[in-house]
């Protein structure tokens, strides 16, 4: 009988509750004990009431709740060794040797580092007489599995992250609302969407709403983009379009890595095309609210797979990240996926934009 814990970490995303529910119920259905760690890594470090054994009923109705009901926090302590020592002690005390983390690349990196350090952490706890050798004995390895929860859809080696399609749906709905008022006044709207270093939300919402122009970090526009953008918009207007929608990803940059701000794009439209222009920054509305059906399904199927991965883990095998590849739930090496994801940000920083795009699409080659 295993004791398997689940936690959510980093920015919340719609569908995280569905993932927690699936982990808890799958673990119980397979005859194991299920635990939730509240408030992300902070709960692991502080222990006590923040580590709670869960029953079947405890997660009733969670599929249709937004945010994360078990909380999330950015833990400064877990980034330090003393914090990870406290976390290891709390897991041993509670008898937990399987940990499922649902979060973005930063949270999953933290999880794998913890697994790697595990034997050393146990040794230090024994030397410090915080736990006994006998207590540590059954916990020689810590099994970790990663679930990717992020609205940004920014993780390599998976087609979708939990929450991305919900956020996309919310953005499309907001743009539909804006369309109505924009067309009424024949206005232009610059709509700023989230996505930190990733343009997925901007591209997909642009395609889904028929936007006139899109700015994303991975593919900055070439020199003289202002004229190109204005020419396109002027053409659309000539064809009878009564409104203009430009979508700007929050991390949009030009080829010199200078941010392309919504205010600057607005100024160009006003100065060159004399369009009555407004800026709407959608902000956290994109992240809250309930999950769309796709994210509920993804979270449920991946939650089941994460528990299976923990239960079937072979000693010393690398931690898996639960992915979706061409509509199939798959397992990918967590460390590789995180490395490839970080590679995209690196490539952008080095102005290697073609490489950034290739890495975004790349599959881990087994
Ligand atoms: O990673 C998810 C995300 O929503 C990004 O799109 C955004 O840049 C960031 O989190 C915002 O973070 P916070 O909620 O801490 O302001």
mmCIF file of C-alpha atoms and ligand atoms in Angstrom:
data_model
loop_
_atom_site.group_PDB
_atom_site.id
_atom_site.type_symbol
_atom_site.label_atom_id
_atom_site.label_comp_id
_atom_site.label_asym_id
_atom_site.label_seq_id
_atom_site.Cartn_x
_atom_site.Cartn_y
_atom_site.Cartn_z
ATOM 1 C CA UNK A 1 0.000 0.000 0.000
ATOM 2 C CA UNK A 2 1.553 3.265 -1.152
ATOM 3 C CA UNK A 3 1.015 6.762 0.174
ATOM 4 C CA UNK A 4 0.747 9.084 -2.801
ATOM 5 C CA UNK A 5 0.529 12.861 -2.504
ATOM 6 C CA UNK A 6 -0.508 15.473 -5.029
ATOM 7 C CA UNK A 7 0.106 19.198 -5.043
ATOM 8 C CA UNK A 8 -0.415 22.167 -7.348
ATOM 9 C CA UNK A 9 2.319 24.711 -7.818
ATOM 10 C CA UNK A 10 3.077 27.928 -9.729
ATOM 11 C CA UNK A 11 0.289 29.892 -11.422
ATOM 12 C CA UNK A 12 -3.119 28.223 -11.069
ATOM 13 C CA UNK A 13 -4.796 26.944 -14.211
ATOM 14 C CA UNK A 14 -8.321 25.700 -14.965
ATOM 15 C CA UNK A 15 -8.345 21.914 -14.717
ATOM 16 C CA UNK A 16 -5.933 21.623 -11.796
ATOM 17 C CA UNK A 17 -8.808 20.572 -9.526
ATOM 18 C CA UNK A 18 -9.783 17.874 -11.995
ATOM 19 C CA UNK A 19 -6.207 16.583 -11.910
ATOM 20 C CA UNK A 20 -6.170 16.487 -8.098
ATOM 21 C CA UNK A 21 -9.525 14.728 -8.061
ATOM 22 C CA UNK A 22 -8.312 12.115 -10.546
ATOM 23 C CA UNK A 23 -5.114 11.457 -8.584
ATOM 24 C CA UNK A 24 -6.949 11.125 -5.263
ATOM 25 C CA UNK A 25 -9.633 8.801 -6.593
ATOM 26 C CA UNK A 26 -7.283 6.697 -8.737
ATOM 27 C CA UNK A 27 -4.920 6.185 -5.807
ATOM 28 C CA UNK A 28 -7.818 5.138 -3.574
ATOM 29 C CA UNK A 29 -9.345 2.905 -6.268
ATOM 30 C CA UNK A 30 -5.977 1.150 -6.658
ATOM 31 C CA UNK A 31 -5.837 0.471 -2.914
ATOM 32 C CA UNK A 32 -3.393 3.204 -1.930
ATOM 33 C CA UNK A 33 -3.648 6.204 0.405
ATOM 34 C CA UNK A 34 -4.071 9.636 -1.155
ATOM 35 C CA UNK A 35 -2.785 12.903 0.291
ATOM 36 C CA UNK A 36 -3.057 16.531 -0.780
ATOM 37 C CA UNK A 37 -0.320 18.995 -0.033
ATOM 38 C CA UNK A 38 -1.895 22.421 0.390
ATOM 39 C CA UNK A 39 -0.280 25.707 -0.724
ATOM 40 C CA UNK A 40 2.246 24.162 -3.110
ATOM 41 C CA UNK A 41 5.844 23.636 -1.997
ATOM 42 C CA UNK A 42 5.184 25.860 1.013
ATOM 43 C CA UNK A 43 2.881 23.120 2.346
ATOM 44 C CA UNK A 44 5.595 20.547 1.846
ATOM 45 C CA UNK A 45 8.066 22.686 3.793
ATOM 46 C CA UNK A 46 5.662 23.571 6.630
ATOM 47 C CA UNK A 47 3.910 20.198 6.902
ATOM 48 C CA UNK A 48 1.357 19.844 9.727
ATOM 49 C CA UNK A 49 -2.191 20.620 8.646
ATOM 50 C CA UNK A 50 -1.035 21.447 5.129
ATOM 51 C CA UNK A 51 -0.548 17.738 4.395
ATOM 52 C CA UNK A 52 -3.949 16.126 4.486
ATOM 53 C CA UNK A 53 -5.139 12.569 3.869
ATOM 54 C CA UNK A 54 -7.984 12.636 1.377
ATOM 55 C CA UNK A 55 -11.067 10.478 1.077
ATOM 56 C CA UNK A 56 -13.165 9.757 -2.011
ATOM 57 C CA UNK A 57 -15.809 12.299 -0.930
ATOM 58 C CA UNK A 58 -13.304 15.079 -0.279
ATOM 59 C CA UNK A 59 -12.916 15.842 -3.977
ATOM 60 C CA UNK A 60 -16.588 15.674 -4.915
ATOM 61 C CA UNK A 61 -17.566 18.386 -7.410
ATOM 62 C CA UNK A 62 -13.972 19.474 -7.992
ATOM 63 C CA UNK A 63 -14.120 18.954 -11.772
ATOM 64 C CA UNK A 64 -16.274 22.019 -12.199
ATOM 65 C CA UNK A 65 -14.327 24.384 -9.904
ATOM 66 C CA UNK A 66 -11.855 26.973 -11.216
ATOM 67 C CA UNK A 67 -8.426 27.827 -9.792
ATOM 68 C CA UNK A 68 -6.846 25.305 -7.445
ATOM 69 C CA UNK A 69 -8.772 24.360 -4.300
ATOM 70 C CA UNK A 70 -5.631 23.078 -2.564
ATOM 71 C CA UNK A 71 -3.882 26.403 -3.117
ATOM 72 C CA UNK A 72 -0.584 27.291 -4.674
ATOM 73 C CA UNK A 73 2.265 29.528 -3.544
ATOM 74 C CA UNK A 74 5.705 30.600 -4.609
ATOM 75 C CA UNK A 75 7.938 29.074 -1.915
ATOM 76 C CA UNK A 76 11.261 30.816 -1.345
ATOM 77 C CA UNK A 77 12.130 28.230 1.324
ATOM 78 C CA UNK A 78 11.859 25.225 -1.031
ATOM 79 C CA UNK A 79 14.447 26.867 -3.302
ATOM 80 C CA UNK A 80 16.947 26.596 -0.427
ATOM 81 C CA UNK A 81 18.349 23.338 0.856
ATOM 82 C CA UNK A 82 17.004 23.915 4.369
ATOM 83 C CA UNK A 83 13.496 24.082 2.884
ATOM 84 C CA UNK A 84 13.955 20.859 0.944
ATOM 85 C CA UNK A 85 15.304 19.192 4.109
ATOM 86 C CA UNK A 86 12.140 20.191 5.972
ATOM 87 C CA UNK A 87 10.063 18.937 3.033
ATOM 88 C CA UNK A 88 11.831 15.565 3.027
ATOM 89 C CA UNK A 89 11.276 15.211 6.759
ATOM 90 C CA UNK A 90 7.564 15.946 6.354
ATOM 91 C CA UNK A 91 7.214 13.304 3.650
ATOM 92 C CA UNK A 92 9.003 10.674 5.747
ATOM 93 C CA UNK A 93 6.955 11.517 8.859
ATOM 94 C CA UNK A 94 3.757 11.142 6.823
ATOM 95 C CA UNK A 95 5.026 7.986 5.098
ATOM 96 C CA UNK A 96 4.658 9.502 1.609
ATOM 97 C CA UNK A 97 6.993 8.157 -1.077
ATOM 98 C CA UNK A 98 5.159 9.147 -4.255
ATOM 99 C CA UNK A 99 4.666 12.795 -5.187
ATOM 100 C CA UNK A 100 2.664 14.142 -8.115
ATOM 101 C CA UNK A 101 3.271 17.804 -8.905
ATOM 102 C CA UNK A 102 0.935 19.733 -11.174
ATOM 103 C CA UNK A 103 2.558 22.956 -12.329
ATOM 104 C CA UNK A 104 4.667 24.705 -14.925
ATOM 105 C CA UNK A 105 8.291 24.140 -15.899
ATOM 106 C CA UNK A 106 9.710 25.859 -12.786
ATOM 107 C CA UNK A 107 7.621 23.721 -10.437
ATOM 108 C CA UNK A 108 8.524 20.516 -12.269
ATOM 109 C CA UNK A 109 12.238 21.360 -12.233
ATOM 110 C CA UNK A 110 11.981 21.814 -8.455
ATOM 111 C CA UNK A 111 10.316 18.420 -8.153
ATOM 112 C CA UNK A 112 13.015 16.596 -10.058
ATOM 113 C CA UNK A 113 15.811 18.317 -8.144
ATOM 114 C CA UNK A 114 14.119 17.136 -4.943
ATOM 115 C CA UNK A 115 14.048 13.541 -6.242
ATOM 116 C CA UNK A 116 17.709 13.743 -7.214
ATOM 117 C CA UNK A 117 18.740 15.065 -3.805
ATOM 118 C CA UNK A 118 16.515 12.650 -1.899
ATOM 119 C CA UNK A 119 19.173 10.141 -0.674
ATOM 120 C CA UNK A 120 21.425 13.004 0.451
ATOM 121 C CA UNK A 121 18.540 14.725 2.218
ATOM 122 C CA UNK A 122 17.677 11.532 4.108
ATOM 123 C CA UNK A 123 21.307 11.081 5.146
ATOM 124 C CA UNK A 124 21.501 14.650 6.431
ATOM 125 C CA UNK A 125 18.241 14.255 8.369
ATOM 126 C CA UNK A 126 19.612 11.077 10.010
ATOM 127 C CA UNK A 127 22.930 12.766 10.838
ATOM 128 C CA UNK A 128 21.035 15.706 12.356
ATOM 129 C CA UNK A 129 18.992 13.179 14.351
ATOM 130 C CA UNK A 130 15.771 14.586 12.923
ATOM 131 C CA UNK A 131 14.705 11.130 11.795
ATOM 132 C CA UNK A 132 16.033 7.693 12.696
ATOM 133 C CA UNK A 133 17.660 5.197 10.324
ATOM 134 C CA UNK A 134 14.677 2.911 10.870
ATOM 135 C CA UNK A 135 12.266 5.674 9.889
ATOM 136 C CA UNK A 136 14.227 6.367 6.697
ATOM 137 C CA UNK A 137 14.635 2.720 5.742
ATOM 138 C CA UNK A 138 11.360 2.266 3.749
ATOM 139 C CA UNK A 139 11.905 5.567 1.859
ATOM 140 C CA UNK A 140 15.055 4.907 -0.111
ATOM 141 C CA UNK A 141 13.639 6.407 -3.288
ATOM 142 C CA UNK A 142 11.116 9.148 -3.895
ATOM 143 C CA UNK A 143 8.970 8.722 -7.004
ATOM 144 C CA UNK A 144 7.907 11.895 -8.735
ATOM 145 C CA UNK A 145 5.503 12.393 -11.643
ATOM 146 C CA UNK A 146 4.807 15.733 -13.291
ATOM 147 C CA UNK A 147 1.471 16.983 -14.611
ATOM 148 C CA UNK A 148 1.745 20.154 -16.640
ATOM 149 C CA UNK A 149 -0.701 22.772 -15.413
ATOM 150 C CA UNK A 150 -0.305 26.101 -17.198
ATOM 151 C CA UNK A 151 -2.528 28.329 -19.293
ATOM 152 C CA UNK A 152 0.450 29.246 -21.479
ATOM 153 C CA UNK A 153 0.823 25.883 -23.299
ATOM 154 C CA UNK A 154 4.528 26.516 -23.108
ATOM 155 C CA UNK A 155 5.889 23.068 -22.238
ATOM 156 C CA UNK A 156 7.842 21.133 -24.842
ATOM 157 C CA UNK A 157 7.058 17.460 -25.539
ATOM 158 C CA UNK A 158 3.317 17.778 -24.957
ATOM 159 C CA UNK A 159 0.602 19.028 -27.275
ATOM 160 C CA UNK A 160 -1.418 20.687 -24.531
ATOM 161 C CA UNK A 161 -0.978 21.770 -20.927
ATOM 162 C CA UNK A 162 -3.859 21.593 -18.456
ATOM 163 C CA UNK A 163 -5.672 24.952 -18.600
ATOM 164 C CA UNK A 164 -4.511 26.252 -21.984
ATOM 165 C CA UNK A 165 -7.751 25.473 -23.853
ATOM 166 C CA UNK A 166 -9.864 27.008 -21.084
ATOM 167 C CA UNK A 167 -7.862 30.200 -21.242
ATOM 168 C CA UNK A 168 -8.075 30.194 -25.026
ATOM 169 C CA UNK A 169 -11.862 29.819 -24.853
ATOM 170 C CA UNK A 170 -12.079 32.721 -22.405
ATOM 171 C CA UNK A 171 -9.950 34.952 -24.639
ATOM 172 C CA UNK A 172 -12.104 34.119 -27.677
ATOM 173 C CA UNK A 173 -15.236 34.938 -25.722
ATOM 174 C CA UNK A 174 -13.754 38.274 -24.625
ATOM 175 C CA UNK A 175 -12.738 39.111 -28.206
ATOM 176 C CA UNK A 176 -16.281 38.286 -29.378
ATOM 177 C CA UNK A 177 -17.608 40.796 -26.838
ATOM 178 C CA UNK A 178 -15.115 43.396 -27.982
ATOM 179 C CA UNK A 179 -15.964 42.699 -31.645
ATOM 180 C CA UNK A 180 -19.509 43.891 -31.103
ATOM 181 C CA UNK A 181 -18.569 47.238 -29.620
ATOM 182 C CA UNK A 182 -15.596 47.678 -31.995
ATOM 183 C CA UNK A 183 -17.758 47.162 -35.086
ATOM 184 C CA UNK A 184 -20.429 49.492 -33.752
ATOM 185 C CA UNK A 185 -17.915 52.372 -33.591
ATOM 186 C CA UNK A 186 -15.653 51.164 -36.433
ATOM 187 C CA UNK A 187 -12.855 51.104 -33.867
ATOM 188 C CA UNK A 188 -9.556 49.262 -33.570
ATOM 189 C CA UNK A 189 -8.756 47.275 -30.424
ATOM 190 C CA UNK A 190 -5.353 46.128 -29.273
ATOM 191 C CA UNK A 191 -5.931 43.098 -27.054
ATOM 192 C CA UNK A 192 -3.141 42.022 -24.759
ATOM 193 C CA UNK A 193 -3.132 38.350 -23.802
ATOM 194 C CA UNK A 194 -1.050 36.325 -21.338
ATOM 195 C CA UNK A 195 1.611 33.782 -22.160
ATOM 196 C CA UNK A 196 4.861 35.001 -20.602
ATOM 197 C CA UNK A 197 7.454 33.659 -23.108
ATOM 198 C CA UNK A 198 4.991 31.750 -25.246
ATOM 199 C CA UNK A 199 2.809 32.999 -28.095
ATOM 200 C CA UNK A 200 0.415 30.031 -28.211
ATOM 201 C CA UNK A 201 -2.545 31.864 -26.640
ATOM 202 C CA UNK A 202 -2.008 34.852 -28.958
ATOM 203 C CA UNK A 203 -1.679 32.776 -32.131
ATOM 204 C CA UNK A 204 -4.573 30.459 -31.405
ATOM 205 C CA UNK A 205 -6.924 33.213 -30.260
ATOM 206 C CA UNK A 206 -5.925 35.253 -33.306
ATOM 207 C CA UNK A 207 -6.741 32.381 -35.627
ATOM 208 C CA UNK A 208 -9.971 31.620 -33.772
ATOM 209 C CA UNK A 209 -11.274 35.174 -33.878
ATOM 210 C CA UNK A 210 -9.955 36.265 -37.277
ATOM 211 C CA UNK A 211 -7.623 38.917 -35.863
ATOM 212 C CA UNK A 212 -5.950 41.317 -38.280
ATOM 213 C CA UNK A 213 -2.434 41.072 -36.844
ATOM 214 C CA UNK A 214 -0.676 39.139 -34.043
ATOM 215 C CA UNK A 215 2.536 39.730 -32.081
ATOM 216 C CA UNK A 216 4.317 36.830 -30.327
ATOM 217 C CA UNK A 217 7.756 36.466 -28.723
ATOM 218 C CA UNK A 218 8.976 33.481 -30.770
ATOM 219 C CA UNK A 219 8.530 35.142 -34.158
ATOM 220 C CA UNK A 220 9.101 38.886 -33.896
ATOM 221 C CA UNK A 221 8.055 40.905 -36.928
ATOM 222 C CA UNK A 222 10.756 42.106 -39.323
ATOM 223 C CA UNK A 223 11.961 45.680 -39.657
ATOM 224 C CA UNK A 224 9.285 48.018 -40.981
ATOM 225 C CA UNK A 225 6.484 45.907 -39.469
ATOM 226 C CA UNK A 226 4.537 49.079 -38.704
ATOM 227 C CA UNK A 227 3.980 49.712 -42.430
ATOM 228 C CA UNK A 228 3.199 46.058 -43.128
ATOM 229 C CA UNK A 229 0.632 45.969 -40.310
ATOM 230 C CA UNK A 230 -1.000 49.217 -41.432
ATOM 231 C CA UNK A 231 -1.136 48.068 -45.078
ATOM 232 C CA UNK A 232 -2.885 44.837 -44.065
ATOM 233 C CA UNK A 233 -5.378 46.629 -41.821
ATOM 234 C CA UNK A 234 -6.082 49.292 -44.470
ATOM 235 C CA UNK A 235 -6.744 46.508 -46.993
ATOM 236 C CA UNK A 236 -9.142 44.784 -44.594
ATOM 237 C CA UNK A 237 -10.976 48.067 -44.032
ATOM 238 C CA UNK A 238 -11.260 48.607 -47.800
ATOM 239 C CA UNK A 239 -12.851 45.160 -48.043
ATOM 240 C CA UNK A 240 -15.569 46.401 -45.713
ATOM 241 C CA UNK A 241 -14.330 45.278 -42.276
ATOM 242 C CA UNK A 242 -15.787 47.654 -39.656
ATOM 243 C CA UNK A 243 -13.405 46.714 -36.862
ATOM 244 C CA UNK A 244 -9.757 45.918 -36.336
ATOM 245 C CA UNK A 245 -8.384 43.451 -33.817
ATOM 246 C CA UNK A 246 -4.656 43.214 -33.057
ATOM 247 C CA UNK A 247 -3.543 40.624 -30.520
ATOM 248 C CA UNK A 248 -0.356 41.278 -28.576
ATOM 249 C CA UNK A 249 1.188 38.537 -26.426
ATOM 250 C CA UNK A 250 2.422 40.005 -23.144
ATOM 251 C CA UNK A 251 5.981 38.933 -24.028
ATOM 252 C CA UNK A 252 5.943 40.318 -27.595
ATOM 253 C CA UNK A 253 9.285 41.718 -28.737
ATOM 254 C CA UNK A 254 10.923 43.018 -31.894
ATOM 255 C CA UNK A 255 14.029 41.507 -33.498
ATOM 256 C CA UNK A 256 16.257 43.541 -31.148
ATOM 257 C CA UNK A 257 14.389 42.053 -28.169
ATOM 258 C CA UNK A 258 12.738 45.380 -27.380
ATOM 259 C CA UNK A 259 9.196 44.887 -26.031
ATOM 260 C CA UNK A 260 6.389 45.688 -28.452
ATOM 261 C CA UNK A 261 3.841 47.298 -26.177
ATOM 262 C CA UNK A 262 0.115 47.596 -26.768
ATOM 263 C CA UNK A 263 0.408 51.363 -26.307
ATOM 264 C CA UNK A 264 2.991 51.579 -29.074
ATOM 265 C CA UNK A 265 0.851 49.515 -31.470
ATOM 266 C CA UNK A 266 -2.085 51.802 -30.638
ATOM 267 C CA UNK A 267 0.017 54.891 -31.398
ATOM 268 C CA UNK A 268 0.942 53.457 -34.820
ATOM 269 C CA UNK A 269 -2.719 52.809 -35.706
ATOM 270 C CA UNK A 270 -3.757 56.264 -34.543
ATOM 271 C CA UNK A 271 -0.878 58.123 -36.224
ATOM 272 C CA UNK A 272 -0.818 56.247 -39.538
ATOM 273 C CA UNK A 273 -4.405 55.060 -40.074
ATOM 274 C CA UNK A 274 -6.192 57.611 -37.882
ATOM 275 C CA UNK A 275 -8.200 54.778 -36.354
ATOM 276 C CA UNK A 276 -10.134 55.376 -33.147
ATOM 277 C CA UNK A 277 -8.191 52.829 -31.084
ATOM 278 C CA UNK A 278 -8.536 51.315 -27.594
ATOM 279 C CA UNK A 279 -6.323 48.921 -25.611
ATOM 280 C CA UNK A 280 -7.817 46.052 -23.588
ATOM 281 C CA UNK A 281 -5.539 43.996 -21.351
ATOM 282 C CA UNK A 282 -7.422 40.810 -20.499
ATOM 283 C CA UNK A 283 -5.257 39.994 -17.457
ATOM 284 C CA UNK A 284 -6.211 37.297 -14.954
ATOM 285 C CA UNK A 285 -9.719 36.889 -16.359
ATOM 286 C CA UNK A 286 -7.931 34.542 -18.762
ATOM 287 C CA UNK A 287 -6.777 32.319 -15.924
ATOM 288 C CA UNK A 288 -9.777 32.121 -13.615
ATOM 289 C CA UNK A 289 -13.107 30.472 -14.141
ATOM 290 C CA UNK A 290 -14.061 26.899 -14.784
ATOM 291 C CA UNK A 291 -12.267 24.507 -17.116
ATOM 292 C CA UNK A 292 -13.615 23.706 -20.573
ATOM 293 C CA UNK A 293 -14.478 20.062 -21.293
ATOM 294 C CA UNK A 294 -11.119 19.422 -22.965
ATOM 295 C CA UNK A 295 -9.179 20.435 -19.848
ATOM 296 C CA UNK A 296 -11.441 18.375 -17.575
ATOM 297 C CA UNK A 297 -10.833 15.353 -19.757
ATOM 298 C CA UNK A 298 -7.087 15.995 -20.071
ATOM 299 C CA UNK A 299 -6.722 16.509 -16.318
ATOM 300 C CA UNK A 300 -8.698 13.349 -15.532
ATOM 301 C CA UNK A 301 -6.853 11.083 -17.960
ATOM 302 C CA UNK A 302 -3.456 12.479 -17.022
ATOM 303 C CA UNK A 303 -4.199 12.260 -13.296
ATOM 304 C CA UNK A 304 -4.915 8.541 -13.697
ATOM 305 C CA UNK A 305 -1.705 8.073 -15.686
ATOM 306 C CA UNK A 306 0.362 9.941 -13.091
ATOM 307 C CA UNK A 307 -0.725 7.527 -10.350
ATOM 308 C CA UNK A 308 0.037 4.558 -12.610
ATOM 309 C CA UNK A 309 3.470 6.009 -13.336
ATOM 310 C CA UNK A 310 4.210 6.321 -9.605
ATOM 311 C CA UNK A 311 3.008 2.820 -8.813
ATOM 312 C CA UNK A 312 4.920 1.221 -11.719
ATOM 313 C CA UNK A 313 8.127 3.268 -11.350
ATOM 314 C CA UNK A 314 11.307 1.222 -11.513
ATOM 315 C CA UNK A 315 14.023 2.144 -8.993
ATOM 316 C CA UNK A 316 16.342 4.780 -10.435
ATOM 317 C CA UNK A 317 14.202 5.423 -13.523
ATOM 318 C CA UNK A 318 13.902 9.092 -14.545
ATOM 319 C CA UNK A 319 10.803 10.999 -13.450
ATOM 320 C CA UNK A 320 8.057 11.059 -16.059
ATOM 321 C CA UNK A 321 6.104 14.058 -17.228
ATOM 322 C CA UNK A 322 2.604 13.056 -18.244
ATOM 323 C CA UNK A 323 1.974 14.463 -21.710
ATOM 324 C CA UNK A 324 -0.532 14.276 -24.534
ATOM 325 C CA UNK A 325 0.850 13.415 -27.943
ATOM 326 C CA UNK A 326 -1.401 13.237 -30.984
ATOM 327 C CA UNK A 327 -4.401 12.685 -28.733
ATOM 328 C CA UNK A 328 -2.832 9.900 -26.697
ATOM 329 C CA UNK A 329 -1.781 10.221 -23.063
ATOM 330 C CA UNK A 330 1.971 9.595 -22.976
ATOM 331 C CA UNK A 331 4.932 9.713 -20.588
ATOM 332 C CA UNK A 332 7.998 11.818 -21.430
ATOM 333 C CA UNK A 333 11.215 12.254 -19.465
ATOM 334 C CA UNK A 334 10.521 15.246 -17.249
ATOM 335 C CA UNK A 335 14.083 16.575 -17.211
ATOM 336 C CA UNK A 336 14.346 16.501 -21.026
ATOM 337 C CA UNK A 337 11.010 18.244 -21.481
ATOM 338 C CA UNK A 338 11.982 21.000 -19.061
ATOM 339 C CA UNK A 339 15.407 21.351 -20.740
ATOM 340 C CA UNK A 340 13.775 21.737 -24.162
ATOM 341 C CA UNK A 341 11.288 24.269 -22.784
ATOM 342 C CA UNK A 342 14.091 26.341 -21.275
ATOM 343 C CA UNK A 343 15.885 26.058 -24.646
ATOM 344 C CA UNK A 344 13.096 28.062 -26.299
ATOM 345 C CA UNK A 345 13.568 30.989 -23.901
ATOM 346 C CA UNK A 346 17.350 30.763 -24.389
ATOM 347 C CA UNK A 347 16.997 30.761 -28.189
ATOM 348 C CA UNK A 348 14.779 33.869 -28.042
ATOM 349 C CA UNK A 349 17.316 35.596 -25.779
ATOM 350 C CA UNK A 350 20.034 34.791 -28.339
ATOM 351 C CA UNK A 351 17.826 36.097 -31.178
ATOM 352 C CA UNK A 352 17.733 32.591 -32.721
ATOM 353 C CA UNK A 353 14.071 32.871 -33.613
ATOM 354 C CA UNK A 354 13.931 30.023 -36.155
ATOM 355 C CA UNK A 355 15.496 27.744 -33.578
ATOM 356 C CA UNK A 356 12.952 28.902 -30.987
ATOM 357 C CA UNK A 357 10.089 27.956 -33.300
ATOM 358 C CA UNK A 358 11.667 24.578 -34.098
ATOM 359 C CA UNK A 359 12.228 23.803 -30.422
ATOM 360 C CA UNK A 360 8.649 24.769 -29.595
ATOM 361 C CA UNK A 361 7.414 22.069 -31.979
ATOM 362 C CA UNK A 362 10.151 19.527 -31.332
ATOM 363 C CA UNK A 363 9.289 16.131 -29.924
ATOM 364 C CA UNK A 364 11.557 14.292 -27.552
ATOM 365 C CA UNK A 365 13.355 11.766 -29.691
ATOM 366 C CA UNK A 366 13.306 8.383 -27.911
HETATM 367 O O1 LIG B 1 2.302 31.239 -16.452
HETATM 368 C C1 LIG B 1 0.992 31.630 -16.312
HETATM 369 C C2 LIG B 1 0.861 33.131 -16.293
HETATM 370 O O2 LIG B 1 -0.514 33.438 -16.230
HETATM 371 C C3 LIG B 1 1.528 33.869 -17.437
HETATM 372 O O3 LIG B 1 0.790 33.828 -18.616
HETATM 373 C C4 LIG B 1 1.706 35.234 -16.848
HETATM 374 O O4 LIG B 1 2.809 35.891 -17.413
HETATM 375 C C5 LIG B 1 1.978 34.957 -15.407
HETATM 376 O O5 LIG B 1 1.448 33.677 -15.134
HETATM 377 C C6 LIG B 1 1.383 35.961 -14.458
HETATM 378 O O6 LIG B 1 1.820 35.645 -13.182
HETATM 379 P P1 LIG B 1 1.153 36.253 -11.858
HETATM 380 O O7 LIG B 1 -0.208 35.674 -11.708
HETATM 381 O O8 LIG B 1 2.078 35.835 -10.780
HETATM 382 O O9 LIG B 1 1.094 37.734 -12.057
#
